[in-house]
Amino acid sequence: MENSLKFDELQRSKIASMFIDDKYVITKAICNELEKGKKAAIGEVRTWGGKQFKKVYDGWEPVGGGEKRSKVEEGDVDKKDAQNMANDKKGGASKVQGLGIFNDTHIYQSVRKSETPETLTKNCNKILKSSDTNQRKSIELFKNGLHIHEIVNLTGTPLSATIDYINKAKKQGEFGNATQSSTRTNNDSADENGNTPIELNGVEIPDIPIQARWDSYANNGTMIACGISKSMFAYGSGGVGKTYTLLDEDEGVFSRLKMRKADLNPALDDVSEAEGPLEVQTEDGEDSHIGINPQTGDRFLKKDKYDYIVVSGKLSATRMFELMQEHNGKLIVFDDCDSVLKNDDGVNVLKGALDTTGDGTISWEGKGSLTTGYAGIRGAQRRTDNKGNPVPKWNLPKTFKFNGQIVFISNYKSKNIPQPLRSRADLIDLTMTRQETIDKVESIMYRSKFKDSKGNRIEVTKENREKALHFMQKYIRKIETDDLNMRTFTKIAKQYQFAEQTGQDEQTALSNVIATTFPRKINPND
Amino acid sequence: MIDPIKIKEKGLKAFSNKELDELYATLSRGIENGEPSKTMKDIEAEMQSRYDDFNKTKK
């Protein structure tokens, strides 16, 4: 037994011995009272609370059996408590293993659910073995989704002190995002049995099913599309439908609401590197969203032709700031642009963009000049070459008033979202457990679209989609967490489809699927 | 330490912080993989209430 976990085997065995049946519990209190004074001999009878108890080899039992209760009455220590004491027989080791997920409400429940029991146990043990104070350990365990009783149990900190630590941390804003999210969901206070969970000033909140979070995500997307909300920040495991839900060309929220997407990929459109903005030609050969002034040859954005623009891929903070000026007044969707979260400039720009309280003024505090290849941007000044001749590039102002909207879709986990962003945007946590991810894959697998290397649609039969799902269900614990998503499903389903079309037997098909899903488990040095 | 059966007679407020701490710790030790019981949640709520009262008094 690890000392750091403070499981007292002696106490444990005493408590276990005091459990007589599921209707009668002799508490540790009684036991302590009976143990006082001289060591009791086996068979010795002692009295406590006007009742007699006999010492047996492994504890105490009531004399005459007259004290056995026929039922647990309301207001007594309840049946769960009795069961808890019964479970105590199993000892501390099983408790460490038992850090599983249970249906309790906790503001960090999503953090806990995002971990496997193994990683959760590993994280908790790391915290417990650290040289931190009990206060710090308690707070860190709480942030991992552990309930107060588990913290009390693992750290040995009394409940009163634990409550004190958690409340202080909350007041100091340590639970910023989680606390904020609690205020959003406090209304859903009744559980499935109609009971209202006890709330400790926001320390505990009712949880909502993951599907409700997805519905909320779509709902917030609708609020953005309708202009009601200014910004949204959605995060969670990649490849499970965040982009699809909002941006799918047929079924996405924005398409269904007839929003027009700009045919540009501004992440590639870095005027500091390239000659000019990347233009995407439409089928009829005309630029759909970029116009050219016939007199000057300057390019400009046809802002009346689109409602939103999607930016995806690696993006610098500078480029993000430029984009927000270029497409000011429009909705900008940053999809999978997590690179900007890694530096302070990016976070600062996003802070300004996501903030719904100010007047929208954003300033650039980073180094370097800001440029655009589009004419007509407010406050921009045309650049000249070495000889003083005007060139089709403009310097952008370092402060401007952003009156557009922002949707930021991130694959980051909750704990990696920079704190300044958490408190500003409408946050939607779509982090899922492995099982929830598989359920999500199942719910959208018949609708998902398959494309070939050139982006053309290819057909994958219902049977092959189901085979892919069954494979993922079977190896749910073997597939890397980051790979448990629709992308892997797509990859596997395509393998099965190709196998069918080329007449491969089942074993070959399975081999191909395994080979493309799992790495070899070998040591190359052997 | 208090006998949890006496909670029915006296109510949680009759017990000291230390007594409730000890009872809570005892009850929590038995949970292996499940929700805390009503008694435990009541004790948590009571302790939170005491914490709030204490801080109000300090102000």
Coordinates of C-alpha atoms in Angstrom, one line a residue:
Chain A
M1 CA 0.0 0.0 0.0
E2 CA 1.3 3.4 -0.9
N3 CA 1.7 5.6 2.1
S4 CA 0.9 8.6 0.0
L5 CA -2.7 7.4 -0.3
K6 CA -3.1 7.3 3.5
F7 CA -5.2 4.2 3.5
D8 CA -5.2 2.9 7.0
E9 CA -5.6 -0.9 6.7
L10 CA -6.1 -1.3 10.4
Q11 CA -9.0 1.1 10.5
R12 CA -10.3 -0.4 7.4
S13 CA -10.4 -3.9 8.8
K14 CA -12.1 -2.7 11.9
I15 CA -14.8 -1.0 10.0
A16 CA -15.3 -4.0 7.8
S17 CA -15.7 -6.2 10.9
M18 CA -18.3 -3.9 12.2
F19 CA -20.5 -4.5 9.2
I20 CA -22.9 -7.2 10.2
D21 CA -25.5 -7.2 7.4
D22 CA -27.0 -4.7 5.1
K23 CA -29.5 -3.6 7.7
Y24 CA -27.3 -3.0 10.7
V25 CA -24.1 -1.1 11.0
I26 CA -22.0 -0.7 14.0
T27 CA -20.1 2.5 13.4
K28 CA -16.5 3.2 13.9
A29 CA -17.6 5.5 16.7
I30 CA -19.1 2.6 18.6
C31 CA -16.0 0.5 17.9
N32 CA -13.7 3.2 19.2
E33 CA -15.8 3.5 22.4
L34 CA -15.7 -0.2 22.9
E35 CA -12.0 -0.4 22.4
K36 CA -11.3 2.2 25.0
G37 CA -9.3 1.1 28.1
K38 CA -7.9 -2.4 28.5
K39 CA -7.6 -4.6 25.5
A40 CA -10.7 -6.7 25.1
A41 CA -10.5 -10.5 25.1
I42 CA -12.4 -12.5 22.6
G43 CA -15.9 -13.1 24.0
E44 CA -15.7 -10.2 26.4
V45 CA -19.0 -8.2 26.6
R46 CA -18.9 -4.4 26.9
T47 CA -21.7 -1.9 27.0
W48 CA -22.1 1.3 25.0
G49 CA -25.1 3.5 24.7
G50 CA -27.1 1.1 26.9
K51 CA -26.5 -1.8 24.6
Q52 CA -24.2 -4.8 24.9
F53 CA -21.6 -5.9 22.4
K54 CA -19.4 -9.0 22.4
K55 CA -15.8 -9.0 21.2
V56 CA -15.2 -11.5 18.4
Y57 CA -12.0 -12.3 16.6
D58 CA -12.5 -9.7 13.9
G59 CA -14.6 -7.0 15.6
W60 CA -17.7 -6.6 17.8
E61 CA -21.2 -8.0 17.5
P62 CA -24.4 -7.1 19.3
V63 CA -25.3 -9.4 22.1
G64 CA -28.6 -11.4 21.6
G65 CA -29.1 -10.0 18.1
G66 CA -31.8 -7.8 19.5
E67 CA -30.3 -4.7 18.1
K68 CA -30.5 -5.8 14.5
R69 CA -32.7 -3.5 12.6
S70 CA -35.4 -4.6 10.3
K71 CA -34.9 -1.6 8.0
V72 CA -33.0 1.5 7.7
E73 CA -35.2 4.4 8.7
E74 CA -35.4 7.8 7.1
G75 CA -32.9 10.1 8.6
D76 CA -30.6 7.4 9.7
V77 CA -27.3 6.8 8.1
D78 CA -28.6 5.7 4.7
K79 CA -28.3 2.4 2.8
K80 CA -25.4 3.8 0.8
D81 CA -23.5 4.5 3.9
A82 CA -24.1 1.0 5.0
Q83 CA -22.9 -0.2 1.7
N84 CA -19.9 2.1 1.8
M85 CA -18.8 0.5 5.0
A86 CA -19.4 -2.9 3.5
N87 CA -17.3 -2.0 0.5
D88 CA -14.5 -1.0 2.9
K89 CA -13.6 -4.6 3.2
K90 CA -12.1 -4.4 -0.2
G91 CA -9.2 -2.2 0.9
G92 CA -7.3 0.7 -0.5
A93 CA -5.8 -0.9 -3.5
S94 CA -9.1 -1.5 -5.1
K95 CA -10.0 2.1 -4.4
V96 CA -7.1 3.4 -6.4
Q97 CA -8.2 1.2 -9.2
G98 CA -11.7 2.3 -8.6
L99 CA -11.2 5.9 -9.6
G100 CA -13.7 5.3 -12.3
I101 CA -16.4 7.5 -13.5
F102 CA -19.6 7.6 -11.6
N103 CA -22.7 9.6 -12.2
D104 CA -22.0 12.5 -9.9
T105 CA -22.2 16.2 -10.7
H106 CA -18.9 18.0 -10.7
I107 CA -17.8 21.1 -12.5
Y108 CA -14.7 19.2 -13.7
Q109 CA -16.6 16.1 -14.7
S110 CA -15.7 16.6 -18.3
V111 CA -12.0 16.6 -17.4
R112 CA -12.5 13.3 -15.6
K113 CA -14.5 11.8 -18.4
S114 CA -11.9 12.7 -20.9
E115 CA -9.4 10.4 -19.1
T116 CA -9.2 6.7 -18.9
P117 CA -9.3 5.2 -15.4
E118 CA -5.6 4.3 -15.9
T119 CA -4.5 7.9 -16.8
L120 CA -6.7 9.3 -14.1
T121 CA -5.2 7.1 -11.5
K122 CA -1.7 8.0 -12.8
N123 CA -2.5 11.7 -12.7
C124 CA -3.9 11.5 -9.2
N125 CA -0.9 9.5 -7.9
K126 CA 1.4 12.0 -9.4
I127 CA -0.4 14.8 -7.6
L128 CA -0.4 12.8 -4.3
K129 CA 3.3 12.1 -4.6
S130 CA 4.3 15.6 -5.3
S131 CA 5.9 17.8 -2.7
D132 CA 3.0 20.2 -2.8
T133 CA 1.0 21.1 0.2
N134 CA -2.2 19.3 1.0
Q135 CA -4.1 22.4 0.0
R136 CA -2.5 22.4 -3.5
K137 CA -3.0 18.7 -3.9
S138 CA -6.7 19.0 -3.0
I139 CA -7.2 21.7 -5.5
E140 CA -5.4 19.8 -8.2
L141 CA -7.3 16.6 -7.5
F142 CA -10.5 18.6 -7.7
K143 CA -9.5 20.0 -11.1
N144 CA -9.1 16.4 -12.2
G145 CA -12.8 15.9 -11.5
L146 CA -12.4 14.1 -8.1
H147 CA -15.3 14.4 -5.8
I148 CA -14.7 15.9 -2.4
H149 CA -15.1 12.6 -0.6
E150 CA -12.4 11.2 -2.8
I151 CA -10.1 14.1 -2.1
V152 CA -10.7 13.6 1.6
N153 CA -9.9 10.0 1.3
L154 CA -6.8 10.3 -0.8
T155 CA -5.2 13.2 0.9
G156 CA -6.3 12.6 4.4
T157 CA -7.4 16.2 4.6
P158 CA -10.5 16.7 6.7
L159 CA -13.7 17.7 5.0
S160 CA -13.8 21.1 6.6
A161 CA -10.3 22.0 5.3
T162 CA -11.1 20.6 1.9
I163 CA -14.2 22.8 1.6
D164 CA -12.1 25.7 2.7
Y165 CA -9.4 25.0 0.1
I166 CA -11.9 24.6 -2.7
N167 CA -13.8 27.7 -1.8
K168 CA -10.7 29.8 -1.6
A169 CA -9.4 28.5 -4.9
K170 CA -12.8 29.3 -6.5
K171 CA -12.7 32.8 -5.0
Q172 CA -9.3 33.3 -6.4
G173 CA -10.6 32.4 -9.9
E174 CA -8.7 29.1 -10.2
F175 CA -11.8 27.4 -11.6
G176 CA -12.5 30.3 -13.9
N177 CA -14.0 28.6 -16.9
A178 CA -15.5 25.7 -14.9
T179 CA -17.2 28.1 -12.5
Q180 CA -18.5 30.1 -15.4
S181 CA -19.9 27.1 -17.1
S182 CA -21.6 26.2 -13.8
T183 CA -23.6 29.4 -13.9
R184 CA -24.8 28.4 -17.4
T185 CA -26.1 25.0 -16.4
N186 CA -27.4 25.7 -12.9
N187 CA -30.9 25.7 -14.1
D188 CA -30.9 22.1 -15.0
S189 CA -30.9 21.2 -11.4
A190 CA -33.1 18.1 -11.3
D191 CA -31.6 14.7 -12.1
E192 CA -33.4 11.9 -13.9
N193 CA -35.1 11.0 -10.7
G194 CA -36.3 14.5 -10.2
N195 CA -34.0 15.1 -7.4
T196 CA -32.2 18.4 -7.1
P197 CA -28.5 17.9 -6.5
I198 CA -26.9 19.7 -3.6
E199 CA -25.0 22.7 -4.8
L200 CA -22.1 24.0 -2.8
N201 CA -22.2 27.6 -4.1
G202 CA -21.3 26.3 -7.5
V203 CA -18.8 23.7 -6.4
E204 CA -21.1 21.1 -7.6
I205 CA -23.3 21.4 -10.6
P206 CA -25.6 19.0 -12.5
D207 CA -24.0 17.5 -15.5
I208 CA -25.7 17.4 -18.9
P209 CA -25.4 14.6 -21.4
I210 CA -22.9 15.0 -24.2
Q211 CA -25.7 15.1 -26.8
A212 CA -27.1 18.1 -25.0
R213 CA -23.7 19.8 -25.4
W214 CA -23.7 19.0 -29.2
D215 CA -27.2 20.4 -29.4
S216 CA -26.0 23.5 -27.5
Y217 CA -23.1 23.8 -29.9
A218 CA -25.5 23.8 -32.9
N219 CA -27.8 26.2 -31.0
N220 CA -24.9 28.6 -30.4
G221 CA -23.9 28.4 -34.0
T222 CA -27.5 29.4 -34.9
M223 CA -27.2 32.3 -32.5
I224 CA -24.0 33.4 -34.3
A225 CA -25.6 33.0 -37.7
C226 CA -28.6 35.1 -36.6
G227 CA -26.3 37.8 -35.2
I228 CA -27.4 37.3 -31.7
S229 CA -24.0 36.2 -30.4
K230 CA -20.7 37.7 -31.3
S231 CA -18.4 34.8 -30.6
M232 CA -18.1 31.2 -29.7
F233 CA -15.2 29.0 -28.7
A234 CA -15.8 25.3 -29.1
Y235 CA -13.2 22.7 -28.1
G236 CA -12.7 19.0 -27.6
S237 CA -11.5 15.9 -29.3
G238 CA -10.7 16.3 -33.0
G239 CA -12.5 14.6 -35.8
V240 CA -15.8 14.0 -34.1
G241 CA -18.0 16.5 -35.9
K242 CA -17.3 20.0 -34.7
T243 CA -16.5 21.3 -38.2
Y244 CA -19.2 19.1 -39.7
T245 CA -21.9 20.4 -37.4
L246 CA -21.3 24.0 -38.3
L247 CA -19.7 24.0 -41.7
D248 CA -20.8 21.0 -43.7
E249 CA -21.9 22.2 -47.1
D250 CA -25.2 20.3 -47.0
E251 CA -26.1 19.7 -43.3
G252 CA -24.0 22.3 -41.5
V253 CA -25.8 24.9 -39.4
F254 CA -24.5 27.8 -41.6
S255 CA -25.5 26.1 -44.9
R256 CA -29.0 25.4 -43.6
L257 CA -29.4 29.0 -42.6
K258 CA -28.3 30.0 -46.2
M259 CA -25.2 31.7 -45.1
R260 CA -22.8 32.3 -47.9
K261 CA -19.2 31.1 -47.6
A262 CA -16.3 33.0 -49.1
D263 CA -14.3 30.9 -51.5
L264 CA -10.9 31.8 -50.0
N265 CA -8.4 30.1 -47.8
P266 CA -6.9 33.0 -46.0
A267 CA -4.5 30.9 -44.0
L268 CA -2.6 30.4 -47.2
D269 CA -3.1 34.0 -48.1
D270 CA -0.1 35.5 -46.5
V271 CA 0.7 38.7 -48.4
S272 CA 4.0 39.0 -46.6
E273 CA 5.1 35.8 -48.2
A274 CA 3.3 35.7 -51.5
E275 CA 2.8 38.0 -54.4
G276 CA -0.8 38.7 -53.6
P277 CA -3.9 37.1 -52.1
L278 CA -4.7 33.6 -53.2
E279 CA -7.8 33.6 -55.4
V280 CA -10.1 30.7 -55.8
Q281 CA -11.6 30.5 -59.2
T282 CA -15.2 29.5 -59.5
E283 CA -16.4 27.1 -62.2
D284 CA -17.3 29.8 -64.5
G285 CA -13.9 31.3 -64.3
E286 CA -14.8 34.4 -62.3
D287 CA -13.5 35.3 -58.9
S288 CA -16.5 35.0 -56.7
H289 CA -15.4 37.1 -53.8
I290 CA -12.5 39.1 -55.1
G291 CA -13.0 42.0 -57.4
I292 CA -10.4 44.0 -59.5
N293 CA -10.5 47.7 -60.0
P294 CA -10.3 48.0 -63.8
Q295 CA -8.6 51.4 -63.6
T296 CA -5.9 50.7 -60.9
G297 CA -5.7 46.9 -61.0
D298 CA -6.1 46.8 -57.3
R299 CA -7.9 43.8 -55.8
F300 CA -10.7 44.2 -53.3
L301 CA -13.1 41.9 -51.4
K302 CA -16.7 41.7 -52.6
K303 CA -18.1 41.9 -49.1
D304 CA -21.7 41.9 -50.3
K305 CA -21.1 38.4 -51.8
Y306 CA -20.3 36.4 -48.7
D307 CA -21.3 36.1 -45.0
Y308 CA -18.6 34.1 -43.5
I309 CA -15.1 32.9 -44.2
V310 CA -13.4 29.7 -42.9
V311 CA -9.7 29.9 -41.9
S312 CA -8.1 26.6 -41.2
G313 CA -4.6 25.3 -40.7
K314 CA -1.5 26.9 -39.3
L315 CA -2.0 30.6 -38.7
S316 CA 0.2 33.3 -37.2
A317 CA -1.1 35.9 -34.8
T318 CA -0.1 38.6 -37.3
R319 CA -2.1 37.0 -40.0
M320 CA -5.1 36.5 -37.7
F321 CA -5.0 40.2 -36.9
E322 CA -4.8 41.1 -40.6
L323 CA -7.7 38.8 -41.5
M324 CA -9.9 40.4 -38.9
Q325 CA -9.3 43.8 -40.5
E326 CA -9.8 42.5 -44.0
H327 CA -13.0 40.7 -43.2
N328 CA -14.3 43.1 -40.6
G329 CA -18.0 42.9 -40.3
K330 CA -18.2 39.3 -41.4
L331 CA -18.1 36.0 -39.5
I332 CA -14.7 34.5 -39.4
V333 CA -14.5 30.8 -38.5
F334 CA -11.0 29.8 -37.2
D335 CA -11.1 26.0 -37.6
D336 CA -8.1 24.0 -36.3
C337 CA -6.0 27.1 -35.9
D338 CA -4.6 26.1 -32.5
S339 CA -1.2 27.4 -33.4
V340 CA -2.3 30.9 -32.5
L341 CA -3.1 29.8 -29.0
K342 CA 0.5 29.0 -28.4
N343 CA 1.8 32.5 -28.3
D344 CA 0.8 35.6 -26.3
D345 CA 0.1 37.8 -29.3
G346 CA -2.4 35.3 -30.7
V347 CA -4.2 35.0 -27.3
N348 CA -4.3 38.8 -27.0
V349 CA -5.8 39.3 -30.4
L350 CA -8.4 36.6 -29.7
K351 CA -9.1 38.1 -26.3
G352 CA -10.1 41.3 -28.0
A353 CA -12.1 39.6 -30.7
L354 CA -14.0 37.3 -28.4
D355 CA -14.8 39.9 -25.7
T356 CA -18.4 40.8 -25.8
T357 CA -18.3 43.5 -23.2
G358 CA -16.1 46.2 -24.8
D359 CA -16.6 48.3 -27.9
G360 CA -14.7 45.8 -30.0
T361 CA -11.5 47.9 -30.3
I362 CA -8.5 45.6 -30.7
S363 CA -4.8 46.6 -30.7
W364 CA -1.8 44.8 -32.1
E365 CA 1.0 44.7 -29.5
G366 CA 3.3 42.3 -31.4
K367 CA 6.2 43.2 -33.5
G368 CA 6.3 43.7 -37.3
S369 CA 4.1 45.5 -39.8
L370 CA 0.6 44.5 -40.7
T371 CA -0.1 44.3 -44.4
T372 CA -2.9 43.4 -46.8
G373 CA -3.2 42.8 -50.5
Y374 CA -6.7 44.2 -50.7
A375 CA -7.7 47.8 -51.3
G376 CA -10.4 49.5 -49.4
I377 CA -9.6 48.4 -45.9
R378 CA -10.4 51.1 -43.4
G379 CA -7.3 53.0 -42.2
A380 CA -4.9 51.2 -44.5
Q381 CA -2.2 53.1 -46.3
R382 CA -0.7 52.1 -49.6
R383 CA 2.9 51.1 -49.6
T384 CA 5.5 52.1 -52.1
D385 CA 8.6 50.4 -53.5
N386 CA 12.2 51.7 -53.1
K387 CA 11.6 54.3 -55.8
G388 CA 8.5 55.7 -54.3
N389 CA 6.1 54.0 -56.7
P390 CA 2.9 52.7 -55.3
V391 CA 2.5 48.9 -55.0
P392 CA -0.6 46.9 -54.5
K393 CA 0.0 46.4 -50.8
W394 CA -1.3 48.4 -47.9
N395 CA -0.1 48.9 -44.3
L396 CA -2.9 48.2 -41.8
P397 CA -3.5 50.2 -38.7
K398 CA -2.5 48.6 -35.4
T399 CA -5.7 49.5 -33.7
F400 CA -9.2 49.0 -35.1
K401 CA -12.7 48.4 -34.1
F402 CA -13.8 44.8 -34.8
N403 CA -17.5 44.6 -35.6
G404 CA -17.5 41.1 -37.0
Q405 CA -18.1 37.7 -35.3
I406 CA -15.7 35.0 -34.4
V407 CA -16.1 31.2 -34.1
F408 CA -13.0 29.4 -32.9
I409 CA -13.0 25.6 -33.2
S410 CA -10.2 24.0 -31.3
N411 CA -8.9 20.5 -30.7
Y412 CA -7.4 21.5 -27.4
K413 CA -8.4 19.9 -24.2
S414 CA -10.1 22.0 -21.6
K415 CA -7.0 22.4 -19.4
N416 CA -5.0 23.8 -22.4
I417 CA -7.4 26.6 -23.3
P418 CA -5.7 29.8 -22.1
Q419 CA -7.5 31.3 -19.1
P420 CA -8.0 34.8 -20.7
L421 CA -10.1 33.2 -23.4
R422 CA -12.2 31.1 -21.1
S423 CA -14.0 34.0 -19.5
R424 CA -14.7 35.9 -22.7
A425 CA -16.4 33.8 -25.3
D426 CA -19.4 31.5 -25.2
L427 CA -17.5 28.3 -24.5
I428 CA -18.7 24.9 -25.5
D429 CA -16.8 21.9 -24.1
L430 CA -17.2 19.0 -26.5
T431 CA -14.6 16.8 -24.8
M432 CA -15.9 13.2 -24.9
T433 CA -15.0 9.9 -23.3
R434 CA -14.0 7.0 -25.5
Q435 CA -17.5 5.5 -25.4
E436 CA -19.2 8.8 -26.1
T437 CA -16.9 9.3 -29.1
I438 CA -17.9 5.9 -30.5
D439 CA -21.5 6.7 -29.9
K440 CA -21.0 10.0 -31.7
V441 CA -19.3 8.1 -34.6
E442 CA -22.3 5.7 -34.7
S443 CA -24.8 8.6 -34.8
I444 CA -23.3 10.2 -37.8
M445 CA -21.6 7.4 -39.7
Y446 CA -24.4 6.9 -42.3
R447 CA -24.3 10.6 -43.1
S448 CA -20.6 11.0 -43.3
K449 CA -19.2 11.7 -46.8
F450 CA -16.2 9.9 -48.3
K451 CA -13.9 11.6 -50.7
D452 CA -11.1 10.4 -52.9
S453 CA -7.6 12.1 -53.2
K454 CA -9.0 14.7 -55.5
G455 CA -12.0 15.6 -53.3
N456 CA -14.5 13.7 -55.4
R457 CA -17.3 11.8 -53.5
I458 CA -16.9 8.1 -53.3
E459 CA -19.5 5.6 -52.2
V460 CA -19.0 3.4 -49.1
T461 CA -21.8 0.9 -48.4
K462 CA -23.8 0.7 -45.2
E463 CA -22.2 -2.7 -44.5
N464 CA -18.7 -1.4 -44.7
R465 CA -19.5 1.6 -42.5
E466 CA -20.9 -0.8 -39.9
K467 CA -17.8 -3.1 -40.2
A468 CA -15.7 0.0 -39.5
L469 CA -17.8 0.9 -36.5
H470 CA -17.6 -2.6 -35.1
F471 CA -13.9 -2.7 -35.5
M472 CA -13.6 0.5 -33.5
Q473 CA -16.0 -0.7 -30.9
K474 CA -14.0 -3.9 -30.5
Y475 CA -10.7 -2.1 -30.1
I476 CA -12.0 0.9 -28.3
R477 CA -9.3 0.6 -25.6
K478 CA -6.5 -0.1 -28.0
I479 CA -7.0 2.8 -30.4
E480 CA -5.0 5.9 -29.3
T481 CA -7.3 8.5 -27.7
D482 CA -6.4 11.1 -30.3
D483 CA -7.1 8.6 -33.1
L484 CA -10.6 7.6 -31.9
N485 CA -12.5 9.8 -34.2
M486 CA -14.4 10.1 -37.5
R487 CA -11.1 10.3 -39.5
T488 CA -10.1 6.8 -38.3
F489 CA -13.6 5.6 -39.0
T490 CA -13.4 7.0 -42.5
K491 CA -10.0 5.4 -43.0
I492 CA -11.2 2.0 -41.9
A493 CA -14.4 2.1 -43.9
K494 CA -12.5 3.0 -47.0
Q495 CA -10.3 0.0 -46.4
Y496 CA -13.3 -2.3 -46.2
Q497 CA -14.9 -0.8 -49.2
F498 CA -11.7 -1.2 -51.3
A499 CA -11.3 -4.8 -50.1
E500 CA -14.9 -5.5 -51.2
Q501 CA -14.4 -3.9 -54.6
T502 CA -11.1 -5.7 -55.3
G503 CA -12.4 -9.1 -54.0
Q504 CA -10.1 -9.4 -51.0
D505 CA -10.9 -12.0 -48.5
E506 CA -12.0 -11.1 -44.9
Q507 CA -8.6 -11.9 -43.4
T508 CA -6.7 -9.7 -45.9
A509 CA -9.2 -6.9 -45.4
L510 CA -8.8 -7.2 -41.6
S511 CA -5.0 -7.2 -42.0
N512 CA -5.1 -4.0 -44.0
V513 CA -7.4 -2.4 -41.5
I514 CA -5.1 -3.3 -38.6
A515 CA -2.0 -2.2 -40.5
T516 CA -3.4 1.2 -41.2
T517 CA -4.8 1.6 -37.7
F518 CA -2.2 0.4 -35.3
P519 CA 1.6 0.8 -35.2
R520 CA 3.7 -2.3 -34.5
K521 CA 4.5 -3.0 -30.9
I522 CA 8.1 -3.9 -31.3
N523 CA 11.4 -2.5 -30.0
P524 CA 13.4 -1.6 -33.2
N525 CA 16.6 -2.3 -31.2
D526 CA 15.7 -5.9 -30.6
Chain B
M1 CA -16.8 10.5 17.3
I2 CA -20.5 10.6 16.6
D3 CA -22.8 7.7 16.0
P4 CA -24.4 8.4 12.6
I5 CA -27.6 7.0 13.8
K6 CA -27.8 9.9 16.2
I7 CA -27.9 12.3 13.3
K8 CA -31.6 11.5 13.1
E9 CA -32.2 12.6 16.6
K10 CA -30.0 15.7 16.9
G11 CA -29.4 16.9 13.3
L12 CA -26.1 17.8 11.9
K13 CA -25.9 21.2 13.5
A14 CA -25.5 19.6 16.9
F15 CA -22.1 18.2 16.0
S16 CA -18.7 19.9 15.9
N17 CA -16.6 20.4 12.8
K18 CA -14.2 17.8 14.0
E19 CA -17.0 15.3 14.6
L20 CA -18.4 15.8 11.2
D21 CA -14.9 15.6 9.6
E22 CA -14.4 12.2 11.3
L23 CA -17.8 10.8 10.3
Y24 CA -17.4 12.0 6.8
A25 CA -13.9 10.5 6.5
T26 CA -15.3 7.2 7.8
L27 CA -18.2 7.1 5.4
S28 CA -16.1 8.2 2.4
R29 CA -13.6 5.3 3.0
G30 CA -16.3 2.8 2.1
I31 CA -17.0 4.3 -1.4
E32 CA -15.3 2.4 -4.0
N33 CA -16.9 3.4 -7.2
G34 CA -20.2 5.2 -6.7
E35 CA -21.9 8.3 -5.6
P36 CA -21.6 9.7 -2.1
S37 CA -24.6 9.0 0.0
K38 CA -27.3 11.4 1.1
T39 CA -25.7 11.6 4.6
M40 CA -22.4 12.6 3.1
K41 CA -23.9 15.2 0.8
D42 CA -25.8 16.6 3.8
I43 CA -22.5 16.8 5.7
E44 CA -20.9 18.6 2.8
A45 CA -23.7 21.0 2.6
E46 CA -23.6 21.6 6.4
M47 CA -19.8 22.2 6.2
Q48 CA -20.3 24.6 3.3
S49 CA -22.9 26.4 5.2
R50 CA -20.6 26.8 8.2
Y51 CA -17.9 28.0 5.9
D52 CA -20.2 30.7 4.5
D53 CA -21.4 31.7 7.9
F54 CA -17.9 32.0 9.2
N55 CA -16.8 34.2 6.3
K56 CA -19.9 36.4 6.8
T57 CA -19.0 36.9 10.4
K58 CA -15.5 37.8 9.5
K59 CA -16.7 40.6 7.2

